[in-house]
Coordinates of C-alpha atoms in Angstrom, one line a residue:
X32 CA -6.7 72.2 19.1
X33 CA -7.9 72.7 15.9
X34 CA -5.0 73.3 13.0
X35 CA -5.5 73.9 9.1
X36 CA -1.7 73.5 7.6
X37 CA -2.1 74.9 3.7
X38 CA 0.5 73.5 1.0
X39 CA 0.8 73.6 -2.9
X40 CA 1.5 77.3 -3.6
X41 CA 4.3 78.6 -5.5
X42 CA 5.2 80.7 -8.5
X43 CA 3.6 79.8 -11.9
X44 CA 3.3 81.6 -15.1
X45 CA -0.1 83.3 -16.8
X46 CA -2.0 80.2 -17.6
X47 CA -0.2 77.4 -15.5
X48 CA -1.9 75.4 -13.0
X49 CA -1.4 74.9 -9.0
X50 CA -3.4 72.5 -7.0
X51 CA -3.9 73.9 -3.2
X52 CA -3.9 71.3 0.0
X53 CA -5.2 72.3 3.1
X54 CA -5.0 69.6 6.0
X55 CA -7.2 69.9 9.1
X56 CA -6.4 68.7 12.6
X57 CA -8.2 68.6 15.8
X58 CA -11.7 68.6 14.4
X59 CA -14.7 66.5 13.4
X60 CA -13.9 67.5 9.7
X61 CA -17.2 66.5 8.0
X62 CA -18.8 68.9 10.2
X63 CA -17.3 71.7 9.0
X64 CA -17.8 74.4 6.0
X65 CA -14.6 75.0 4.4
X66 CA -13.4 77.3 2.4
X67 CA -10.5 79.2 0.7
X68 CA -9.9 83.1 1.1
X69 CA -7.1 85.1 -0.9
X70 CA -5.2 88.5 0.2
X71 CA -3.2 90.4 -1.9
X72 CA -1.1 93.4 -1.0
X73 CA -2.8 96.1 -0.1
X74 CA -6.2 94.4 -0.6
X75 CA -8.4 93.1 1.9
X76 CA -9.1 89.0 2.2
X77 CA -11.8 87.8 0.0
X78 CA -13.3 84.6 -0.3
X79 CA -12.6 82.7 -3.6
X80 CA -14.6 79.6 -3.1
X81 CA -16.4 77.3 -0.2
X82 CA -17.6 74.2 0.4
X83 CA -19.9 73.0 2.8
X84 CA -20.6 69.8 4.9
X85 CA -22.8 68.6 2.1
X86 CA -20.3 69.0 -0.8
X87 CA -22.1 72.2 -2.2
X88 CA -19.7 74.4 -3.9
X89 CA -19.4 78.3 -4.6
X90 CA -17.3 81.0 -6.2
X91 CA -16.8 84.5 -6.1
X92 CA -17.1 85.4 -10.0
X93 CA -13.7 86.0 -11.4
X94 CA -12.4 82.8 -10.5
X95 CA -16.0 80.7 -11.2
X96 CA -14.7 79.1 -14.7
X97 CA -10.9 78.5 -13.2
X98 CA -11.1 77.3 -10.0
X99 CA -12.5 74.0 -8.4
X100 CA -12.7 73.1 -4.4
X101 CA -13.0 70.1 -3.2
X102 CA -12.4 67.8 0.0
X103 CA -12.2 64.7 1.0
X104 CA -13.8 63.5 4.2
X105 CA -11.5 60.3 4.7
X106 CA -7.9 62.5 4.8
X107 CA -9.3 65.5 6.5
X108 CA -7.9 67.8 3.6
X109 CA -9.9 70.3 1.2
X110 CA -8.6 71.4 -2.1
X111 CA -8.8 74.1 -4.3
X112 CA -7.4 73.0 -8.3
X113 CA -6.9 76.5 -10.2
X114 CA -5.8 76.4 -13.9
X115 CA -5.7 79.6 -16.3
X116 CA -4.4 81.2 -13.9
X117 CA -3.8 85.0 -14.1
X118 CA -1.7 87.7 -12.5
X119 CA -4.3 89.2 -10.5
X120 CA -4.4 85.7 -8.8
X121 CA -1.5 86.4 -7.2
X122 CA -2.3 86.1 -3.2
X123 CA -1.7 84.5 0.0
X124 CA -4.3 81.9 0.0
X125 CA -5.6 80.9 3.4
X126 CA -7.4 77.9 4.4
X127 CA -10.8 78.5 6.3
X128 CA -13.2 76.7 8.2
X129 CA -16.4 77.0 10.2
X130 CA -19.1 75.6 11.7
X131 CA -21.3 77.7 13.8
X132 CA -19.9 80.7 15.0
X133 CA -16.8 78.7 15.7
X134 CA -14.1 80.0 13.1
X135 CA -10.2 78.6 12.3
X136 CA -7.9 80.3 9.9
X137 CA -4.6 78.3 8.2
X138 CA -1.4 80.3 8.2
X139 CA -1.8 80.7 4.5
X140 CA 0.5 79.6 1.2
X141 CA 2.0 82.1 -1.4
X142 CA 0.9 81.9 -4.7
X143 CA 2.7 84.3 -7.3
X144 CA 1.9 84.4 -10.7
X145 CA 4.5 85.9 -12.8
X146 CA 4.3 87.7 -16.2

C-alpha cells in the first residue's frame, strides 16, 4: 500500500533553516502531485506549497519567498527547504500526494520555531 514517511522537523529559532524529507512507498511516484500541508493548533490544515508530476511549483503567499519544494523522481522523496523561518511557521507538516481523485496523507513531522 501506498506510504509517505515525513522526516527533518524539529525545533529551530526565528530565522534558522530546516529542510523537510518526505519518502513515498507503494506508488508509481512520477505520477503523482505532491505536496506539503501545515496544521497548527487550533487552525485548520493549509497547503504551503505543491509540486506536480511535471516539476511545476506553487506557494500559498506567506511562505512564497522562504520556502522551496522539490522532489526527486529517482529516490521517491519530495522536499520542502524553508529558511527565515518565523514563529507562525510553527506546525505539523504533513506530506501529501495525489493523482486523480486518489489521495494519501504522511503522518506528519513537528516543526516548532521558538522565540
Amino acid at each position: 500500500q501506498v506510504q509517505l514517511v515525513e522526516s527533518g522537523g524539529g525545533l529551530v529559532q526565528p530565522g534558522g533553516s530546516l529542510k523537510l524529507s518526505c519518502a513515498a512507498s507503494g506508488m508509481i511516484f512520477s505520477r503523482y502531485g505532491m505536496g506539503w500541508y501545515r496544521q497548527a493548533p487550533g487552525k485548520q490544515r493549509e497547503l504551503v506549497a505543491k509540486i506536480t508530476s511535471g516539476g511545476r511549483t506553487d506557494y500559498t503567499d506567506s511562505v512564497k519567498d522562504r520556502f522551496t519544494i522539490s522532489r526527486d523522481n529517482a529516490k521517491n522523496t519530495v522536499y520542502l527547504e524553508m529558511n527565515s523561518l518565523k514563529p507562525e511557521d510553527t506546525a505539523v507538516y504533513f506530506c501529501h500526494a495525489a493523482r486523480g481523485f486518489e489521495i494519501h496523507w504522511g503522518q506528519g513531522t513537528q516543526v516548532t520555531v521558538s522565540s
